Amino acid sequence: MVNSYTPGENYSAQEGAFEGPEKLLEIWFSPSPEGMKDHQDLSSGEEEEEGVFRPDGLRVIPRPMLDKMLSLVKCTVLNMISNKEVDAYVLSESSMFVYPHKIILKTCGTTTLLYAVPRLLELARKYCGFEKVWRVFYSRKAFMFPERQVGPHRSWEEEIEFLEKYFDGGSSYKIGKELQDQWHLYLTKPLDDVLHKRNQKNPYLKSVMKEHEVRSGASTPATSDSEDPSPFGNAGHSYPDQTVEIHMTGLNQEKMRQFFYHHPEETPAGLEGGAWVDRQTGIDQLYPEAQIDSYLFEPCGYSSNGLWQDRYFTFHVTPEPQCSYASFESNIPVEQSHAHEQRPIEALISQVLNVFDPTSFTVTYFTSHHQEHHSHSHMVHSMSALNGYKRTNRILYEFDGYDLVYGHYEK
């Protein structure tokens, strides 16, 4: 039986589990909006007909259907903004972004995110005619309170077992030295269709990643920039598919005062309070041209989505001292947003750190190979030093079509 939740209701707060680290799922039904028709074998014709190409793709799924799907996850929609490329939803527990060809769902607390998978596949088939899945990503930081998780999220092994019921060609990893700082990652290869086929062996398992521990002064791993070109992000795309995540703990409590609801005359809650936090913290100046949708919770907590062209960024903050945590995620290419900086990724990270002043943080920097902007050497030497912090771990990973740099830092 699925419980129902009213808009704005925070399920995790009800359960008393202030679990900041989010679960993050990306399902790509096609490599790009332009490639949906051919990849999904859709025909031209009247949009009402079954199996007919709809340019808006996943964005045509009715809102009530999305709400029912989110009820399985145990979260609700608080607000939504859109532009011509994407719909961005602020949720009671984090965020959702819906593109024509992919969906990104990010939820914190004790939400049961993976329960959305079968319903999403069903909705994509029913409303868009999507019979294939091109690629899947699922990731999360180590939980602060793993014993409070429910459903398929009680362990990483259980999460992977759940995903493998629906997808083939997947591999999973735990990245980082210390258990509490580890980042967990599951991803599939970029294939025509990774939907699970019964009685089919998985020839790709544990075969898509090379790991290089990168220490100070280490040489670049011997892989050229021309090898393993990304199947997307080149023709028709001036910048690669790129995601930066920053997971911060031990937040400066003086700075955290701005993320508490104090008094309606001083700090309004909801959307108005979210905009107030944006101005007070400088979050609204991180990407000055972006459209921002922010929400301040009662008694505390903050979520924000931003849209910049066809890219997004998002913040989520749990400010309480006993479990303080903040996350930042963006797929806006740093070479574009911080082009004036000599070291763009370091400049972006420093701006985010200035808002929260954490005692420790983890960064994952994921970028697809790109003929113009992919530099293996640059990835190796990125995030080598950040003022005021000591790097305790930095590793480069090579995947099919992607590079990933993982770094952990402490004061």
Coordinates of C-alpha atoms in Angstrom, one line a residue:
M1 CA 0.0 0.0 0.0
V2 CA 1.3 3.4 -1.0
N3 CA 0.7 6.3 1.5
S4 CA -0.4 9.6 0.1
Y5 CA 1.3 12.9 0.9
T6 CA 0.0 16.4 0.7
P7 CA 2.0 19.1 -1.2
G8 CA 4.9 20.5 0.8
E9 CA 4.8 17.6 3.3
N10 CA 8.3 16.3 4.2
Y11 CA 8.1 12.5 4.7
S12 CA 11.7 12.2 6.1
A13 CA 11.1 14.9 8.7
Q14 CA 8.0 13.0 9.8
E15 CA 10.2 9.9 10.2
G16 CA 12.8 11.9 12.2
A17 CA 15.6 10.9 9.7
F18 CA 17.4 14.0 8.6
E19 CA 19.4 12.2 6.0
G20 CA 21.0 14.9 3.8
P21 CA 23.0 12.8 1.2
E22 CA 20.8 12.2 -1.8
K23 CA 20.1 9.3 -4.1
L24 CA 20.5 10.4 -7.8
L25 CA 19.0 8.6 -10.8
E26 CA 19.4 9.5 -14.4
I27 CA 17.6 7.5 -17.1
W28 CA 18.5 8.4 -20.7
F29 CA 16.0 7.0 -23.2
S30 CA 18.0 8.4 -26.1
P31 CA 21.4 10.1 -26.6
S32 CA 19.8 13.5 -27.4
P33 CA 16.5 15.1 -28.1
E34 CA 17.4 15.2 -31.8
G35 CA 18.1 11.5 -31.8
M36 CA 14.9 10.3 -30.1
K37 CA 12.9 9.6 -33.3
D38 CA 15.5 7.4 -34.9
H39 CA 16.7 5.7 -31.7
Q40 CA 13.2 4.8 -30.5
D41 CA 12.1 3.8 -34.1
L42 CA 9.2 6.2 -34.0
S43 CA 7.2 7.2 -37.0
S44 CA 5.9 10.5 -38.3
G45 CA 2.2 11.2 -38.2
E46 CA -0.6 12.4 -35.9
E47 CA 0.7 12.8 -32.4
E48 CA -2.4 11.1 -30.9
E49 CA -1.4 7.9 -32.7
E50 CA 0.5 5.2 -30.8
G51 CA 4.2 4.9 -31.7
V52 CA 4.3 8.4 -33.2
F53 CA 7.2 10.7 -32.5
R54 CA 6.5 13.6 -30.1
P55 CA 9.2 16.3 -30.1
D56 CA 8.6 17.1 -26.4
G57 CA 9.3 13.4 -25.4
L58 CA 9.0 12.8 -21.7
R59 CA 7.7 16.3 -21.1
V60 CA 4.3 15.3 -22.4
I61 CA 3.7 12.9 -19.4
P62 CA 0.8 14.4 -17.6
R63 CA 1.5 16.1 -14.2
P64 CA -0.9 13.8 -12.3
M65 CA 1.0 10.8 -13.6
L66 CA 4.3 12.3 -12.3
D67 CA 2.7 13.0 -9.0
K68 CA 1.6 9.4 -8.6
M69 CA 5.1 8.2 -9.5
L70 CA 6.6 10.5 -6.9
S71 CA 4.1 9.2 -4.3
L72 CA 5.9 5.8 -4.7
V73 CA 9.2 7.6 -3.8
K74 CA 7.5 9.4 -0.9
C75 CA 7.9 13.0 -2.0
T76 CA 5.8 15.7 -3.5
V77 CA 6.1 18.6 -5.9
L78 CA 6.5 22.1 -4.3
N79 CA 7.0 24.2 -7.4
M80 CA 8.1 23.9 -11.1
I81 CA 9.8 26.2 -13.6
S82 CA 10.4 25.6 -17.3
N83 CA 12.1 26.8 -20.4
K84 CA 12.0 25.5 -23.9
E85 CA 14.4 22.6 -23.2
V86 CA 13.6 21.3 -19.7
D87 CA 11.1 21.2 -16.8
A88 CA 12.6 21.6 -13.2
Y89 CA 10.7 20.5 -10.2
V90 CA 11.5 21.5 -6.6
L91 CA 10.4 18.5 -4.5
S92 CA 9.7 18.1 -0.8
E93 CA 12.9 16.0 -0.8
S94 CA 15.2 17.5 -3.5
S95 CA 14.6 17.8 -7.2
M96 CA 13.5 16.4 -10.6
F97 CA 14.5 17.5 -14.1
V98 CA 12.5 16.3 -17.1
Y99 CA 14.0 16.7 -20.6
P100 CA 12.5 15.3 -23.8
H101 CA 15.0 12.4 -23.8
K102 CA 16.0 11.9 -20.2
I103 CA 14.8 12.3 -16.6
I104 CA 16.9 13.1 -13.5
L105 CA 15.4 12.4 -10.1
K106 CA 17.3 13.3 -6.9
T107 CA 15.8 12.6 -3.5
C108 CA 17.1 12.8 0.1
G109 CA 16.0 11.5 3.5
T110 CA 14.4 8.0 3.7
T111 CA 12.7 8.3 0.2
T112 CA 12.5 5.1 -1.9
L113 CA 13.7 6.6 -5.1
L114 CA 14.3 3.3 -6.9
Y115 CA 10.6 2.4 -6.7
A116 CA 10.2 5.0 -9.4
V117 CA 12.0 3.0 -12.0
P118 CA 9.3 0.6 -13.2
R119 CA 6.7 3.4 -13.2
L120 CA 9.0 5.7 -15.2
L121 CA 9.6 3.0 -17.8
E122 CA 5.8 2.4 -18.0
L123 CA 5.0 6.1 -18.4
A124 CA 7.7 6.6 -21.0
R125 CA 6.3 3.7 -23.0
K126 CA 2.7 4.8 -22.6
Y127 CA 3.0 8.5 -23.3
C128 CA 6.1 8.7 -25.5
G129 CA 6.3 5.4 -27.2
F130 CA 9.8 4.8 -25.7
E131 CA 10.6 1.1 -25.8
K132 CA 14.3 1.4 -25.3
V133 CA 16.7 2.8 -22.6
W134 CA 20.0 4.1 -23.9
R135 CA 21.9 4.6 -20.6
V136 CA 21.4 4.7 -16.8
F137 CA 23.3 6.3 -14.0
Y138 CA 22.6 5.9 -10.2
S139 CA 24.8 7.4 -7.5
R140 CA 24.8 8.5 -3.9
K141 CA 27.2 9.4 -1.1
A142 CA 27.5 7.1 1.9
F143 CA 24.5 7.6 4.1
M144 CA 24.8 9.3 7.5
F145 CA 22.1 7.1 9.0
P146 CA 22.0 3.9 6.9
E147 CA 20.0 2.0 9.5
R148 CA 17.0 4.4 8.8
Q149 CA 16.8 3.6 5.1
V150 CA 13.9 1.4 3.9
G151 CA 12.9 -0.5 0.8
P152 CA 15.6 -1.3 -1.7
H153 CA 18.0 1.3 -0.1
R154 CA 19.0 -0.6 3.0
S155 CA 22.4 -1.5 1.4
W156 CA 24.3 -0.8 -1.8
E157 CA 24.1 -4.4 -2.7
E158 CA 20.3 -4.4 -2.4
E159 CA 20.1 -1.3 -4.6
I160 CA 22.2 -2.9 -7.3
E161 CA 20.1 -6.1 -7.1
F162 CA 17.0 -4.0 -7.7
L163 CA 18.6 -2.1 -10.7
E164 CA 19.7 -5.3 -12.3
K165 CA 16.0 -6.5 -12.5
Y166 CA 15.4 -3.7 -15.0
F167 CA 18.8 -3.0 -16.8
D168 CA 21.6 -5.0 -18.4
G169 CA 25.2 -3.9 -19.1
G170 CA 25.6 -2.3 -15.7
S171 CA 28.6 -2.0 -13.3
S172 CA 28.8 -0.7 -9.8
Y173 CA 31.6 0.9 -7.7
K174 CA 32.3 2.3 -4.3
I175 CA 34.8 5.2 -4.7
G176 CA 37.0 6.6 -1.9
K177 CA 39.0 5.4 1.0
E178 CA 37.0 6.2 4.1
L179 CA 33.6 4.5 4.4
Q180 CA 31.8 7.7 5.5
D181 CA 33.1 9.6 2.5
Q182 CA 32.6 7.0 -0.1
W183 CA 30.7 7.8 -3.3
H184 CA 28.6 4.9 -4.8
L185 CA 28.1 4.7 -8.5
Y186 CA 26.2 2.4 -10.9
L187 CA 26.2 3.0 -14.6
T188 CA 25.4 1.1 -17.8
K189 CA 27.3 1.1 -21.1
P190 CA 25.9 3.4 -23.9
L191 CA 24.0 0.8 -25.9
D192 CA 21.0 0.8 -28.2
D193 CA 18.9 -0.7 -25.4
V194 CA 19.9 -1.6 -21.8
L195 CA 16.5 -2.8 -20.7
H196 CA 16.8 -6.2 -19.1
K197 CA 16.3 -9.2 -21.3
R198 CA 15.5 -12.4 -19.5
N199 CA 18.0 -15.3 -19.7
Q200 CA 20.6 -13.0 -21.2
K201 CA 24.1 -13.0 -19.7
N202 CA 25.6 -9.6 -18.9
P203 CA 29.0 -9.6 -20.8
Y204 CA 29.8 -6.0 -19.7
L205 CA 29.6 -6.3 -15.9
K206 CA 32.7 -4.9 -14.2
S207 CA 34.3 -4.2 -17.6
V208 CA 33.8 -0.5 -18.2
M209 CA 36.1 1.3 -15.8
K210 CA 39.9 1.9 -15.4
E211 CA 41.0 3.4 -12.1
H212 CA 44.1 5.6 -11.5
E213 CA 45.0 6.8 -8.1
V214 CA 46.4 10.3 -8.8
R215 CA 48.9 11.6 -6.3
S216 CA 50.8 14.9 -6.3
G217 CA 53.4 14.8 -9.0
A218 CA 51.9 11.7 -10.7
S219 CA 52.1 11.5 -14.4
T220 CA 49.1 11.5 -16.7
P221 CA 47.7 8.0 -17.3
A222 CA 48.6 6.7 -20.7
T223 CA 45.3 7.2 -22.6
S224 CA 45.1 9.8 -25.4
D225 CA 42.4 12.4 -25.7
S226 CA 41.4 10.8 -29.1
E227 CA 40.6 7.4 -27.7
D228 CA 37.1 6.2 -26.9
P229 CA 35.1 9.2 -28.2
S230 CA 31.8 9.9 -26.6
P231 CA 28.8 8.6 -28.5
F232 CA 27.2 12.1 -27.8
G233 CA 28.4 15.6 -26.9
N234 CA 30.3 16.1 -30.2
A235 CA 28.3 16.7 -33.4
G236 CA 25.8 19.5 -32.7
H237 CA 27.0 20.1 -29.2
S238 CA 29.6 22.8 -28.4
Y239 CA 30.3 21.4 -24.9
P240 CA 30.4 18.0 -23.3
D241 CA 27.9 16.4 -21.0
Q242 CA 29.4 17.3 -17.7
T243 CA 28.2 17.0 -14.1
V244 CA 29.9 18.5 -11.0
E245 CA 28.7 17.4 -7.5
I246 CA 30.0 18.8 -4.2
H247 CA 29.0 17.0 -1.0
M248 CA 29.7 19.1 2.1
T249 CA 29.6 18.3 5.8
G250 CA 30.5 20.1 9.0
L251 CA 28.9 23.4 7.8
N252 CA 29.7 26.7 9.4
Q253 CA 26.8 27.3 11.8
E254 CA 27.0 31.1 11.6
K255 CA 26.5 30.8 7.9
M256 CA 23.7 28.2 8.5
R257 CA 21.6 30.8 10.3
Q258 CA 20.4 32.0 6.9
F259 CA 18.9 28.6 6.1
F260 CA 16.6 28.6 9.1
Y261 CA 13.1 29.9 9.2
H262 CA 13.2 32.4 12.1
H263 CA 10.1 34.7 12.1
P264 CA 7.7 35.6 9.2
E265 CA 8.7 39.3 9.5
E266 CA 12.4 38.5 9.3
T267 CA 12.5 35.3 7.1
P268 CA 9.5 34.2 5.2
A269 CA 9.2 30.5 4.4
G270 CA 8.4 28.9 1.1
L271 CA 9.3 30.4 -2.3
E272 CA 9.6 33.9 -0.9
G273 CA 12.0 32.7 1.8
G274 CA 14.0 30.8 -0.8
A275 CA 14.5 33.9 -2.8
W276 CA 15.6 35.7 0.4
V277 CA 18.2 33.0 1.0
D278 CA 19.4 33.4 -2.6
R279 CA 20.1 37.1 -2.1
Q280 CA 21.6 36.7 1.4
T281 CA 24.0 34.0 0.5
G282 CA 25.0 35.1 -3.0
I283 CA 23.6 31.9 -4.6
D284 CA 21.8 34.1 -7.0
Q285 CA 25.2 35.4 -8.3
L286 CA 26.7 32.0 -9.0
Y287 CA 25.0 31.9 -12.4
P288 CA 23.6 35.5 -12.7
E289 CA 21.7 34.8 -15.9
A290 CA 20.0 31.6 -14.6
Q291 CA 16.3 31.3 -13.8
I292 CA 16.2 30.2 -10.1
D293 CA 13.4 28.5 -8.1
S294 CA 14.2 28.2 -4.4
Y295 CA 12.3 27.1 -1.3
L296 CA 13.0 27.7 2.4
F297 CA 11.5 25.0 4.7
E298 CA 10.0 25.3 8.2
P299 CA 11.7 25.1 10.6
C300 CA 14.9 24.9 8.5
G301 CA 16.3 23.5 5.2
Y302 CA 16.6 24.8 1.7
S303 CA 16.3 23.6 -1.9
S304 CA 17.0 25.4 -5.1
N305 CA 16.9 24.6 -8.8
G306 CA 18.4 26.8 -11.5
L307 CA 18.0 26.7 -15.3
W308 CA 20.5 28.1 -17.7
Q309 CA 19.7 27.3 -21.4
D310 CA 19.5 23.5 -21.6
R311 CA 21.5 23.0 -18.4
Y312 CA 20.6 23.1 -14.7
F313 CA 22.1 23.4 -11.2
T314 CA 20.7 22.5 -7.8
F315 CA 21.4 23.1 -4.1
H316 CA 20.0 21.2 -1.1
V317 CA 20.8 22.2 2.5
T318 CA 20.3 20.4 5.9
P319 CA 21.7 23.1 8.3
E320 CA 21.2 21.4 11.8
P321 CA 24.5 21.1 13.6
Q322 CA 24.1 17.4 14.5
C323 CA 23.7 16.4 10.8
S324 CA 24.7 19.4 8.8
Y325 CA 25.0 18.7 5.1
A326 CA 24.8 20.6 1.8
S327 CA 25.0 19.4 -1.8
F328 CA 25.6 21.2 -5.0
E329 CA 25.1 19.7 -8.5
S330 CA 25.4 21.3 -11.9
N331 CA 25.6 20.1 -15.5
I332 CA 26.5 23.6 -16.8
P333 CA 30.0 23.2 -18.5
V334 CA 32.5 25.1 -16.4
E335 CA 34.4 26.0 -19.6
Q336 CA 31.3 28.0 -20.5
S337 CA 30.1 29.4 -17.2
H338 CA 33.6 30.3 -15.9
A339 CA 35.4 30.9 -19.2
H340 CA 37.2 34.0 -17.8
E341 CA 38.8 31.9 -15.0
Q342 CA 42.3 30.3 -15.5
R343 CA 41.1 27.2 -13.6
P344 CA 37.3 27.0 -14.2
I345 CA 36.4 24.0 -12.0
E346 CA 38.4 25.2 -9.0
A347 CA 36.8 28.7 -9.4
L348 CA 33.3 27.1 -9.3
I349 CA 34.1 24.9 -6.3
S350 CA 35.6 27.9 -4.3
Q351 CA 32.4 30.0 -4.9
V352 CA 30.2 27.2 -3.5
L353 CA 32.5 26.6 -0.5
N354 CA 32.3 30.3 0.4
V355 CA 28.6 29.9 0.9
F356 CA 28.9 27.0 3.4
D357 CA 32.5 26.9 4.8
P358 CA 32.4 23.1 5.4
T359 CA 35.0 21.3 7.4
S360 CA 35.2 18.6 4.8
F361 CA 33.8 17.9 1.3
T362 CA 33.8 15.5 -1.6
V363 CA 33.8 16.5 -5.3
T364 CA 32.9 14.3 -8.2
Y365 CA 33.7 15.8 -11.7
F366 CA 32.1 13.8 -14.5
T367 CA 32.6 14.8 -18.1
S368 CA 32.0 13.1 -21.4
H369 CA 34.7 12.8 -24.0
H370 CA 34.5 15.7 -26.5
Q371 CA 36.5 16.4 -29.6
E372 CA 37.0 20.0 -28.8
H373 CA 36.8 20.3 -25.0
H374 CA 37.9 16.9 -23.7
S375 CA 41.4 16.9 -22.2
H376 CA 42.6 13.9 -20.4
S377 CA 45.6 15.8 -19.0
H378 CA 43.3 18.6 -17.7
M379 CA 41.1 16.1 -15.9
V380 CA 44.1 14.5 -14.2
H381 CA 45.5 17.9 -12.9
S382 CA 42.1 19.4 -12.0
M383 CA 41.2 20.0 -8.4
S384 CA 44.8 19.5 -7.3
A385 CA 44.7 22.3 -4.7
L386 CA 41.9 24.4 -3.1
N387 CA 42.8 27.2 -0.6
G388 CA 42.3 26.3 3.0
Y389 CA 41.8 22.6 2.4
K390 CA 44.0 19.5 2.4
R391 CA 43.3 16.9 -0.3
T392 CA 43.2 13.5 1.4
N393 CA 42.1 11.5 -1.7
R394 CA 42.0 12.1 -5.5
I395 CA 41.4 9.4 -8.1
L396 CA 40.8 9.5 -11.8
Y397 CA 38.4 7.0 -13.4
E398 CA 37.9 6.2 -17.1
F399 CA 34.6 4.9 -18.3
D400 CA 33.1 4.4 -21.7
G401 CA 32.7 7.9 -23.0
Y402 CA 33.4 9.6 -19.7
D403 CA 36.2 10.6 -17.3
L404 CA 35.5 11.0 -13.6
V405 CA 37.7 12.8 -11.0
Y406 CA 36.9 12.0 -7.4
G407 CA 38.4 14.2 -4.6
H408 CA 38.0 14.4 -0.9
Y409 CA 39.2 17.5 1.1
E410 CA 39.4 18.5 4.8
K411 CA 40.4 21.6 6.6

